[in-house]
Structures are given as structure tokens and as C-alpha cells.
CSV table of C-alpha atoms in Angstrom, one decimal:
chain,number,residue,atom,x,y,z
R,231,UNK,CA,-0.2,0.2,0.2
R,232,UNK,CA,2.7,2.4,1.2
R,233,UNK,CA,4.6,1.5,-2.4
R,234,UNK,CA,1.4,2.5,-4.2
R,235,UNK,CA,0.7,5.6,-2.6
R,236,UNK,CA,4.6,6.5,-3.2
R,237,UNK,CA,4.2,5.7,-7.1
R,238,UNK,CA,0.7,7.5,-7.2
R,239,UNK,CA,2.7,10.7,-5.6
R,240,UNK,CA,5.5,10.9,-7.7
R,241,UNK,CA,3.3,9.9,-10.7
R,242,UNK,CA,1.0,12.6,-10.0
R,243,UNK,CA,3.4,15.0,-9.2
R,244,UNK,CA,5.4,15.2,-12.4
R,245,UNK,CA,1.9,15.2,-14.2
R,246,UNK,CA,1.1,18.2,-12.3
R,247,UNK,CA,4.3,20.0,-12.8
R,248,UNK,CA,3.4,19.4,-16.4
R,249,UNK,CA,-0.2,20.3,-16.9
R,250,UNK,CA,1.0,23.5,-14.5
R,251,UNK,CA,3.5,24.4,-17.0
R,252,UNK,CA,1.3,24.2,-20.3
R,253,UNK,CA,-1.5,26.4,-18.3
R,254,UNK,CA,1.2,28.8,-17.1
R,255,UNK,CA,2.6,29.6,-20.8
R,256,UNK,CA,-1.0,29.6,-22.5
R,257,UNK,CA,-2.3,31.8,-19.6
R,258,UNK,CA,0.9,34.1,-19.9
R,259,UNK,CA,0.3,34.8,-23.9
R,260,UNK,CA,-3.4,35.0,-23.5
R,261,UNK,CA,-3.1,37.4,-20.7
R,262,UNK,CA,-1.3,40.2,-22.5
R,263,UNK,CA,-2.7,41.2,-25.7
R,264,UNK,CA,0.8,43.6,-25.6
R,265,UNK,CA,2.8,40.5,-27.1
R,266,UNK,CA,3.1,40.4,-30.8
R,267,UNK,CA,5.1,36.9,-30.8
R,268,UNK,CA,6.4,36.7,-34.6
R,269,UNK,CA,5.1,33.4,-35.9
R,270,UNK,CA,8.3,31.5,-35.9
R,271,UNK,CA,9.0,32.1,-32.2
R,272,UNK,CA,5.7,31.5,-31.9
R,273,UNK,CA,5.9,28.0,-33.5
R,274,UNK,CA,9.2,27.4,-31.6
R,275,UNK,CA,7.8,27.9,-28.5
R,276,UNK,CA,4.6,25.5,-28.8
R,277,UNK,CA,7.0,22.9,-30.1
R,278,UNK,CA,9.5,23.2,-27.4
R,279,UNK,CA,12.1,23.9,-29.8
R,280,UNK,CA,15.0,26.1,-28.2
R,281,UNK,CA,14.4,29.6,-28.5
R,282,UNK,CA,17.3,32.5,-27.5
R,283,UNK,CA,16.0,36.0,-26.6
R,284,UNK,CA,18.1,39.1,-28.4
R,285,UNK,CA,18.1,42.6,-26.5
R,286,UNK,CA,17.5,45.8,-28.8
R,287,UNK,CA,19.1,48.3,-27.2
R,288,UNK,CA,22.7,46.8,-28.3
R,289,UNK,CA,21.3,48.2,-31.9
R,290,UNK,CA,20.0,51.4,-31.0
R,291,UNK,CA,22.9,52.7,-28.4
R,292,UNK,CA,25.1,50.6,-28.1
R,293,UNK,CA,27.1,50.8,-31.6
R,294,UNK,CA,26.9,52.7,-34.5
R,295,UNK,CA,25.1,52.7,-37.6
R,296,UNK,CA,25.6,50.3,-39.9
R,297,UNK,CA,27.5,47.9,-37.8
R,298,UNK,CA,24.9,47.7,-35.2
R,299,UNK,CA,22.0,46.2,-37.7
R,300,UNK,CA,24.8,44.7,-39.3
R,301,UNK,CA,25.9,42.8,-36.1
R,302,UNK,CA,21.9,41.9,-35.4
R,303,UNK,CA,21.7,40.2,-38.2
R,304,UNK,CA,24.5,38.0,-37.9
R,305,UNK,CA,23.6,37.5,-34.5
R,306,UNK,CA,20.5,36.2,-35.2
R,307,UNK,CA,22.4,34.0,-38.1
R,308,UNK,CA,24.7,32.5,-35.2
R,309,UNK,CA,21.9,31.4,-32.9
R,310,UNK,CA,20.0,29.6,-35.7
R,311,UNK,CA,23.2,28.2,-37.0
R,312,UNK,CA,23.7,26.9,-33.2
R,313,UNK,CA,20.4,25.1,-33.1
R,314,UNK,CA,18.0,27.6,-31.6
R,315,UNK,CA,15.4,30.1,-32.9
R,316,UNK,CA,16.5,34.1,-32.4
R,317,UNK,CA,14.2,36.2,-31.2
R,318,UNK,CA,15.4,40.0,-30.8
R,319,UNK,CA,12.8,41.9,-28.8
R,320,UNK,CA,11.7,45.5,-29.2
R,321,UNK,CA,8.6,47.7,-28.3
R,322,UNK,CA,6.8,48.4,-31.8
R,323,UNK,CA,3.6,50.9,-31.8
R,324,UNK,CA,2.5,49.9,-28.4
R,325,UNK,CA,3.4,46.0,-28.6
R,326,UNK,CA,6.3,44.0,-27.3
R,327,UNK,CA,7.6,42.3,-30.5
R,328,UNK,CA,9.4,39.3,-29.5
R,329,UNK,CA,11.1,38.3,-32.9
R,330,UNK,CA,12.4,41.2,-35.5
R,331,UNK,CA,11.8,41.6,-39.2
R,332,UNK,CA,14.8,43.3,-41.2
R,333,UNK,CA,12.6,46.4,-41.4
R,334,UNK,CA,12.3,46.3,-37.6
R,335,UNK,CA,16.0,46.0,-37.2
R,336,UNK,CA,16.7,49.3,-39.6
R,337,UNK,CA,14.0,51.3,-37.9
R,338,UNK,CA,16.2,50.5,-34.3
R,339,UNK,CA,19.5,50.9,-35.6
R,340,UNK,CA,19.3,54.0,-38.5
R,341,UNK,CA,18.9,56.5,-36.4
R,342,UNK,CA,16.0,58.1,-38.4
R,343,UNK,CA,13.4,57.6,-35.9
R,344,UNK,CA,14.0,58.7,-31.8
R,345,UNK,CA,14.4,55.0,-30.2
R,346,UNK,CA,13.6,55.3,-26.0
R,347,UNK,CA,16.1,53.0,-23.9
R,348,UNK,CA,13.5,50.8,-22.2
R,349,UNK,CA,14.0,49.2,-18.8
R,350,UNK,CA,11.3,47.5,-16.6
R,351,UNK,CA,10.2,51.2,-15.7
R,352,UNK,CA,9.6,52.5,-19.0
R,353,UNK,CA,8.3,49.7,-20.4
R,354,UNK,CA,4.4,50.9,-19.7
R,355,UNK,CA,5.1,54.5,-20.6
R,356,UNK,CA,6.6,53.6,-24.1
R,357,UNK,CA,4.0,51.1,-25.1
R,358,UNK,CA,1.2,53.4,-24.2
R,359,UNK,CA,2.3,56.2,-26.0
R,360,UNK,CA,3.1,54.1,-28.9
R,361,UNK,CA,6.8,55.1,-29.5
R,362,UNK,CA,10.1,53.1,-30.3
R,363,UNK,CA,11.7,51.5,-27.7
R,364,UNK,CA,14.4,49.5,-27.6
R,365,UNK,CA,15.1,47.0,-24.6
R,366,UNK,CA,18.2,46.6,-22.3
R,367,UNK,CA,18.6,43.9,-20.2
R,368,UNK,CA,16.1,44.3,-17.8
R,369,UNK,CA,13.5,44.9,-20.4
R,370,UNK,CA,14.6,42.1,-22.5
R,371,UNK,CA,14.3,39.7,-19.4
R,372,UNK,CA,10.9,40.6,-18.3
R,373,UNK,CA,9.3,40.4,-21.7
R,374,UNK,CA,11.1,37.1,-22.8
R,375,UNK,CA,9.9,35.3,-19.3
R,376,UNK,CA,6.3,36.9,-20.8
R,377,UNK,CA,6.6,35.4,-24.0
R,378,UNK,CA,8.4,31.7,-22.0
R,379,UNK,CA,11.8,31.8,-23.2
R,380,UNK,CA,14.2,30.7,-20.9
R,381,UNK,CA,17.9,32.1,-22.4
R,382,UNK,CA,18.8,35.5,-23.7
R,383,UNK,CA,22.0,36.5,-24.7
R,384,UNK,CA,23.5,40.0,-24.6
R,385,UNK,CA,27.0,41.8,-24.7
R,386,UNK,CA,27.0,42.6,-20.6
R,387,UNK,CA,24.7,43.0,-18.3
R,388,UNK,CA,24.8,46.5,-16.3
R,389,UNK,CA,25.6,46.6,-12.4
R,390,UNK,CA,26.4,49.3,-9.9
R,391,UNK,CA,28.5,52.2,-10.9
R,392,UNK,CA,31.2,53.4,-9.7
R,393,UNK,CA,30.5,56.2,-7.1
R,394,UNK,CA,27.2,54.6,-6.3
R,395,UNK,CA,27.8,55.2,-2.2
R,396,UNK,CA,27.0,58.5,-3.3
R,397,UNK,CA,24.7,58.6,-6.7
R,398,UNK,CA,22.6,55.3,-5.6
R,399,UNK,CA,23.0,54.5,-9.2
R,400,UNK,CA,22.2,50.8,-9.6
R,401,UNK,CA,21.2,49.3,-13.2
R,402,UNK,CA,17.8,47.9,-12.8
R,403,UNK,CA,19.3,45.0,-14.6
R,404,UNK,CA,20.6,43.3,-11.1
R,405,UNK,CA,16.9,43.8,-9.6
R,406,UNK,CA,15.3,42.1,-12.3
R,407,UNK,CA,17.9,39.1,-12.6
R,408,UNK,CA,17.1,38.7,-8.7
R,409,UNK,CA,12.7,38.1,-9.7
R,410,UNK,CA,12.4,37.0,-13.5
R,411,UNK,CA,13.9,33.7,-14.6
R,412,UNK,CA,15.7,34.0,-17.1
R,413,UNK,CA,19.3,33.3,-17.4
R,414,UNK,CA,21.3,35.6,-19.3
R,415,UNK,CA,24.6,34.9,-21.3
R,416,UNK,CA,27.0,37.5,-21.4
R,417,UNK,CA,30.6,38.8,-20.9
R,418,UNK,CA,30.2,39.4,-17.3
R,419,UNK,CA,29.5,43.2,-16.5
R,420,UNK,CA,31.0,45.8,-18.3
R,421,UNK,CA,33.9,47.2,-17.0
R,422,UNK,CA,32.8,50.9,-16.6
R,423,UNK,CA,31.2,49.7,-13.6
R,424,UNK,CA,31.9,48.6,-9.7
R,425,UNK,CA,32.9,45.0,-10.4
R,426,UNK,CA,33.1,44.1,-6.7
R,427,UNK,CA,29.6,45.8,-5.7
R,428,UNK,CA,27.9,44.3,-8.4
R,429,UNK,CA,28.9,40.8,-7.6
R,430,UNK,CA,27.6,41.5,-4.3
R,431,UNK,CA,24.5,42.7,-5.1
R,432,UNK,CA,24.1,39.7,-7.3
R,433,UNK,CA,24.8,37.7,-4.0
R,434,UNK,CA,22.2,39.5,-2.3
R,435,UNK,CA,19.8,39.4,-5.0
R,436,UNK,CA,20.0,35.4,-4.8
R,437,UNK,CA,21.5,35.3,-8.5
R,438,UNK,CA,23.7,32.2,-9.6
R,439,UNK,CA,26.8,33.9,-11.3
R,440,UNK,CA,28.5,31.3,-13.4
R,441,UNK,CA,31.7,31.5,-15.1
R,442,UNK,CA,31.6,29.3,-18.2
R,443,UNK,CA,34.8,28.0,-19.1
R,444,UNK,CA,38.0,26.9,-18.1
R,445,UNK,CA,38.3,29.5,-15.9
R,446,UNK,CA,36.0,30.8,-12.2
R,447,UNK,CA,37.5,34.3,-12.7
R,448,UNK,CA,34.3,36.6,-13.5
R,449,UNK,CA,35.3,38.4,-17.0
R,450,UNK,CA,34.8,41.9,-17.0
R,451,UNK,CA,33.1,42.3,-20.7
R,452,UNK,CA,36.5,43.9,-22.7
R,453,UNK,CA,38.7,42.1,-20.7
R,454,UNK,CA,39.0,38.1,-19.1
R,455,UNK,CA,40.3,38.9,-16.3
R,456,UNK,CA,38.8,41.1,-13.5
R,457,UNK,CA,40.7,39.8,-10.4
R,458,UNK,CA,37.1,38.8,-9.2
R,459,UNK,CA,36.0,34.6,-8.8
R,460,UNK,CA,32.8,33.9,-9.7
R,461,UNK,CA,31.0,31.6,-7.1
R,462,UNK,CA,30.5,28.9,-9.8
R,463,UNK,CA,32.3,27.3,-12.6
R,464,UNK,CA,30.8,25.2,-15.5
R,465,UNK,CA,32.6,24.3,-18.7
R,466,UNK,CA,29.6,22.5,-21.0
R,467,UNK,CA,26.6,23.8,-22.1
R,468,UNK,CA,24.6,21.0,-20.6
R,469,UNK,CA,25.8,21.5,-17.5
R,470,UNK,CA,24.4,25.0,-17.0
R,471,UNK,CA,21.2,24.1,-18.8
R,472,UNK,CA,21.2,21.4,-15.8
R,473,UNK,CA,21.3,24.0,-13.2
R,474,UNK,CA,18.6,26.1,-15.2
R,475,UNK,CA,16.2,22.7,-15.1
R,476,UNK,CA,17.0,22.2,-11.3
R,477,UNK,CA,16.8,26.2,-10.7
R,478,UNK,CA,13.2,25.4,-11.7
R,479,UNK,CA,12.6,22.1,-10.3
R,480,UNK,CA,13.4,24.4,-6.7
R,481,UNK,CA,10.4,26.9,-7.5
R,482,UNK,CA,13.2,29.6,-8.0
R,483,UNK,CA,12.0,32.7,-8.9
R,484,UNK,CA,15.4,34.4,-10.1
R,485,UNK,CA,17.8,34.7,-13.0
R,486,UNK,CA,20.9,33.3,-13.4
R,487,UNK,CA,24.1,35.3,-15.0
R,488,UNK,CA,26.1,32.8,-17.4
R,489,UNK,CA,29.4,34.8,-17.7
R,490,UNK,CA,31.3,34.2,-20.7
R,491,UNK,CA,35.0,35.4,-21.3
R,492,UNK,CA,35.7,37.2,-24.3
R,493,UNK,CA,37.6,34.9,-27.1
R,494,UNK,CA,41.3,35.0,-27.1
R,495,UNK,CA,42.1,37.0,-29.9
R,496,UNK,CA,39.9,39.5,-29.4
R,497,UNK,CA,40.7,40.4,-25.8
R,498,UNK,CA,44.5,41.7,-26.5
R,499,UNK,CA,43.5,45.0,-26.7
R,500,UNK,CA,41.9,45.3,-23.2
R,501,UNK,CA,44.8,47.4,-21.7
R,502,UNK,CA,44.3,49.7,-23.9
R,503,UNK,CA,40.4,49.9,-24.1
R,504,UNK,CA,40.7,50.1,-20.3
R,505,UNK,CA,42.8,53.4,-20.3
R,506,UNK,CA,39.9,54.3,-22.6
R,507,UNK,CA,37.2,53.7,-20.1
R,508,UNK,CA,39.3,55.8,-17.4
R,509,UNK,CA,39.2,58.7,-19.4
R,510,UNK,CA,35.9,58.6,-20.5
R,511,UNK,CA,34.7,58.1,-17.0
R,512,UNK,CA,36.4,61.3,-16.2
R,513,UNK,CA,35.0,63.2,-18.7
R,514,UNK,CA,31.6,62.1,-18.1
R,515,UNK,CA,32.1,63.1,-14.7
R,516,UNK,CA,33.3,66.3,-15.5
R,517,UNK,CA,30.4,66.8,-18.1
R,518,UNK,CA,27.6,65.6,-15.5
R,519,UNK,CA,26.9,62.6,-18.0
R,520,UNK,CA,24.7,60.3,-15.6
R,521,UNK,CA,21.6,57.6,-15.2
R,522,UNK,CA,20.5,55.8,-18.4
R,523,UNK,CA,22.5,58.0,-20.5
R,524,UNK,CA,25.9,57.4,-19.0
R,525,UNK,CA,26.5,53.9,-20.6
R,526,UNK,CA,26.1,54.8,-23.9
R,527,UNK,CA,28.3,58.0,-24.0
R,528,UNK,CA,31.0,56.1,-22.3
R,529,UNK,CA,31.1,53.2,-24.9
R,530,UNK,CA,30.5,55.7,-27.9
R,531,UNK,CA,33.8,57.7,-26.3
R,532,UNK,CA,35.8,54.3,-25.8
R,533,UNK,CA,35.3,53.4,-29.4
R,534,UNK,CA,36.6,56.9,-30.5
R,535,UNK,CA,39.9,56.9,-28.3
R,536,UNK,CA,40.4,53.6,-29.2
R,537,UNK,CA,40.2,53.8,-33.1
R,538,UNK,CA,37.3,51.7,-33.3
R,539,UNK,CA,39.5,48.5,-31.6
R,540,UNK,CA,37.0,48.2,-28.7
R,541,UNK,CA,33.7,48.5,-31.2
R,542,UNK,CA,35.3,45.0,-32.7
R,543,UNK,CA,35.7,43.8,-29.3
R,544,UNK,CA,32.3,44.1,-28.5
R,545,UNK,CA,30.7,42.5,-31.8
R,546,UNK,CA,33.3,39.7,-31.1
R,547,UNK,CA,31.8,38.8,-27.6
R,548,UNK,CA,28.3,39.6,-28.7
R,549,UNK,CA,28.6,36.8,-31.2
R,550,UNK,CA,30.2,34.3,-28.8
R,551,UNK,CA,27.9,34.9,-26.4
R,552,UNK,CA,25.1,34.4,-28.6
R,553,UNK,CA,26.7,31.0,-29.8
R,554,UNK,CA,27.0,29.9,-25.8
R,555,UNK,CA,23.3,30.8,-25.3
R,556,UNK,CA,22.2,28.9,-28.6
R,557,UNK,CA,24.1,25.8,-27.3
R,558,UNK,CA,22.3,26.0,-23.7
R,559,UNK,CA,18.8,26.8,-24.9
R,560,UNK,CA,19.2,23.9,-27.1
R,561,UNK,CA,20.8,21.8,-24.2
R,562,UNK,CA,17.6,22.7,-22.1
R,563,UNK,CA,15.3,21.5,-24.9
R,564,UNK,CA,16.7,18.1,-25.1
R,565,UNK,CA,16.1,18.1,-21.5
R,566,UNK,CA,12.5,18.5,-21.9
R,567,UNK,CA,12.5,22.1,-20.4
R,568,UNK,CA,13.3,24.6,-23.5
R,569,UNK,CA,10.9,26.7,-21.6
R,570,UNK,CA,10.7,25.1,-18.4
R,571,UNK,CA,13.2,27.4,-16.5
R,572,UNK,CA,11.0,30.3,-16.6
R,573,UNK,CA,7.7,28.9,-16.1
R,574,UNK,CA,7.6,25.4,-14.2
R,575,UNK,CA,8.4,27.2,-10.9
R,576,UNK,CA,5.8,29.6,-11.2
R,577,UNK,CA,2.3,29.1,-7.9
R,578,UNK,CA,-0.8,29.5,-9.1
R,579,UNK,CA,-4.2,28.2,-6.4
R,580,UNK,CA,-5.9,26.8,-9.6
R,581,UNK,CA,-3.3,24.2,-9.8
R,582,UNK,CA,-4.2,23.2,-6.1
R,583,UNK,CA,-7.7,21.9,-7.5
R,584,UNK,CA,-5.9,19.3,-9.9
R,585,UNK,CA,-4.8,17.3,-7.0
R,586,UNK,CA,-6.2,14.0,-6.5
R,587,UNK,CA,-7.6,12.9,-3.1
R,588,UNK,CA,-6.7,9.8,-2.2
R,589,UNK,CA,-9.0,8.1,0.8
R,590,UNK,CA,-7.9,4.9,2.4
R,591,UNK,CA,-10.5,3.4,5.1
């Protein structure tokens, strides 16, 4: 009798999790008329195929035209070639577009229209006013989770800015990572930030930080080295996928940072780039550039001061991150949990009505 009860309980637990996942995915898509999921992305999500979310701020604010649009196209191709479906996200005409057309990429990148840099804070305002918005890491995570996408590739996350003890300038990316279950594959945090404080903040938010590859050193965007150790090191995509799956099974609602060092051949200019960053930081302080304008300003100045070397390095690391993210998403899908990381952990009171009542008398 006890064995029978245990088998019934185990079987029902698995079935309930499966039903809950389907219900939550369906509910998320039905509940938000603001979501506009491209047909191929929608098909992939419905079939359990791997999907990788991509941000759009890197197009509108992170690189100059035409390299920004060219890079966006190439990154999507890399994701596809590595086994997943790309889904670049942006806010267009009052809706969250998950999967963009080539015309959408041009609108975001050619500079002919004003593009709002949109994090979680800005999304309702941008959508309600039908403005053109490019999603940050925070905004992309939120939109990806709404759509049921578990893995997201970007260049680098935001973090705690230098001097934050006086300015309280902390990126919304960090709080989003603490409450939205999407894995962010990046080259660490941008080196213009206070990296020790950024890692401390992520620890406070309960966010696992994984160094991907042979070293457990947390990468510093343009450099493979920060002098800081990540809490965890994993060397293979399937190991990261298993971590994401387990995170969901634990019922945790946080994201995961997967920090991938920039490829060796593009890290050689890191010393010159760091010197340019320090000079750009001094300039931004003198000019009083703050808030969400700070990062685009600094990246632009660094590109100018390095004669374009930092731009080439930026493009290389984004492409590398996209390749790794696609491999992770494909591994997660092969485990039967392609979108499970961002959905199965949720709790809904209605799921309790599905539990059977076993009466023994």
C-alpha cells in the first residue's frame, strides 16, 4: 500500500508540474494582448524548440550604424546556426515584439527615428504612447519571461556604477535578475562599472553567477580578467542547462548570470581599452552625464579613443555569447525543459484543484 501511494504521488507530482507548465505558458500568452510573437518564434515555443532572446538596446544605443544592424543580423544567424531560434525583442507601435523583421532592425538602428531605451520602469510608458523602444537587459528579461523564453544573450549586464555610494546609481538589470527567471548569457558586467559591488549586489539578490569555461574568474566585458572569482564554474552547455532546470524545479524565481569571457584573440586590446574607459569616465564626470545616458556615452567615447578596437571587441563577444546561449537553450530543450526554466517554478492557486484526494478506510 505504501509503495502504491508513493508511486501515485510521484506520478501525479510529475503530471501536475507538466499541466502547470502548459497552463502558465498558455495563460501568459493569452493574458497579454501587448505581446506580438513572430510566427516562427511562436511555432518554436509551441513545439518545445529552443529559443534565444536578444536585446535591442545594443542596436539602438550600443553601436554605430551600420555596424549595429549588421551585427544584429549576424547574431541572429549565429543563434540559428547553433541550433536555436533567435527572438530579438523591441517595443514597436504599442506592442512588445518578440522576433523582429529586417525592417524593424533598420528602424531601431538607422538613426532616423528617436528610440527610447526601455527598462522595466519605462515599458508601460513607451507602450502606452506607442513610441519606438529598445529593450535593455531588464526590459528584455521581462518580455522574454512573458513570452516563455528561458535563455537570453547579450553583450554585458549593467551593474553598480562607480561612486554608487553617493549617487545610488544601480542598474535595474540587477534587480530584474533577482526576480525574473531568465538566464542571461553575457561577457560579465561592463568594465566601466564597480565590479566587486556588482557581484555583492547579485549575491544579495540570490542570483547564481556562473563563470563559463576553464576559469572561474568573472570576466570584465572587454577583458577576460577582473581579479574577481565567480561563485560557480561550469564548462559545458549541458551543465548550465541542468542548473537552469534544477533552479526551476526548486521553485526559484531568480535569473542566472552565465559569464562567458571574450575570445582570446579579441582580448589583446583590453589594456588600451581600459585606459580609454578611465579617460571616458573622467570626461563623463566632468560633463555630468548620469543615469541611463551614461553607458551609451561611455561606450561611444571608448570607441573613439581606441580607434574602433573596442567596437570590434564588442561585436566579437556578443557573437560568442549568442553561440553559447544557443547551445545552452538547445541542451535545455533536449532535457524536455526548453521553456521550463521560466515557467514551471510559478505557483498558481488554481493548480491545487487538480490534486487528487486519496481516501484510505
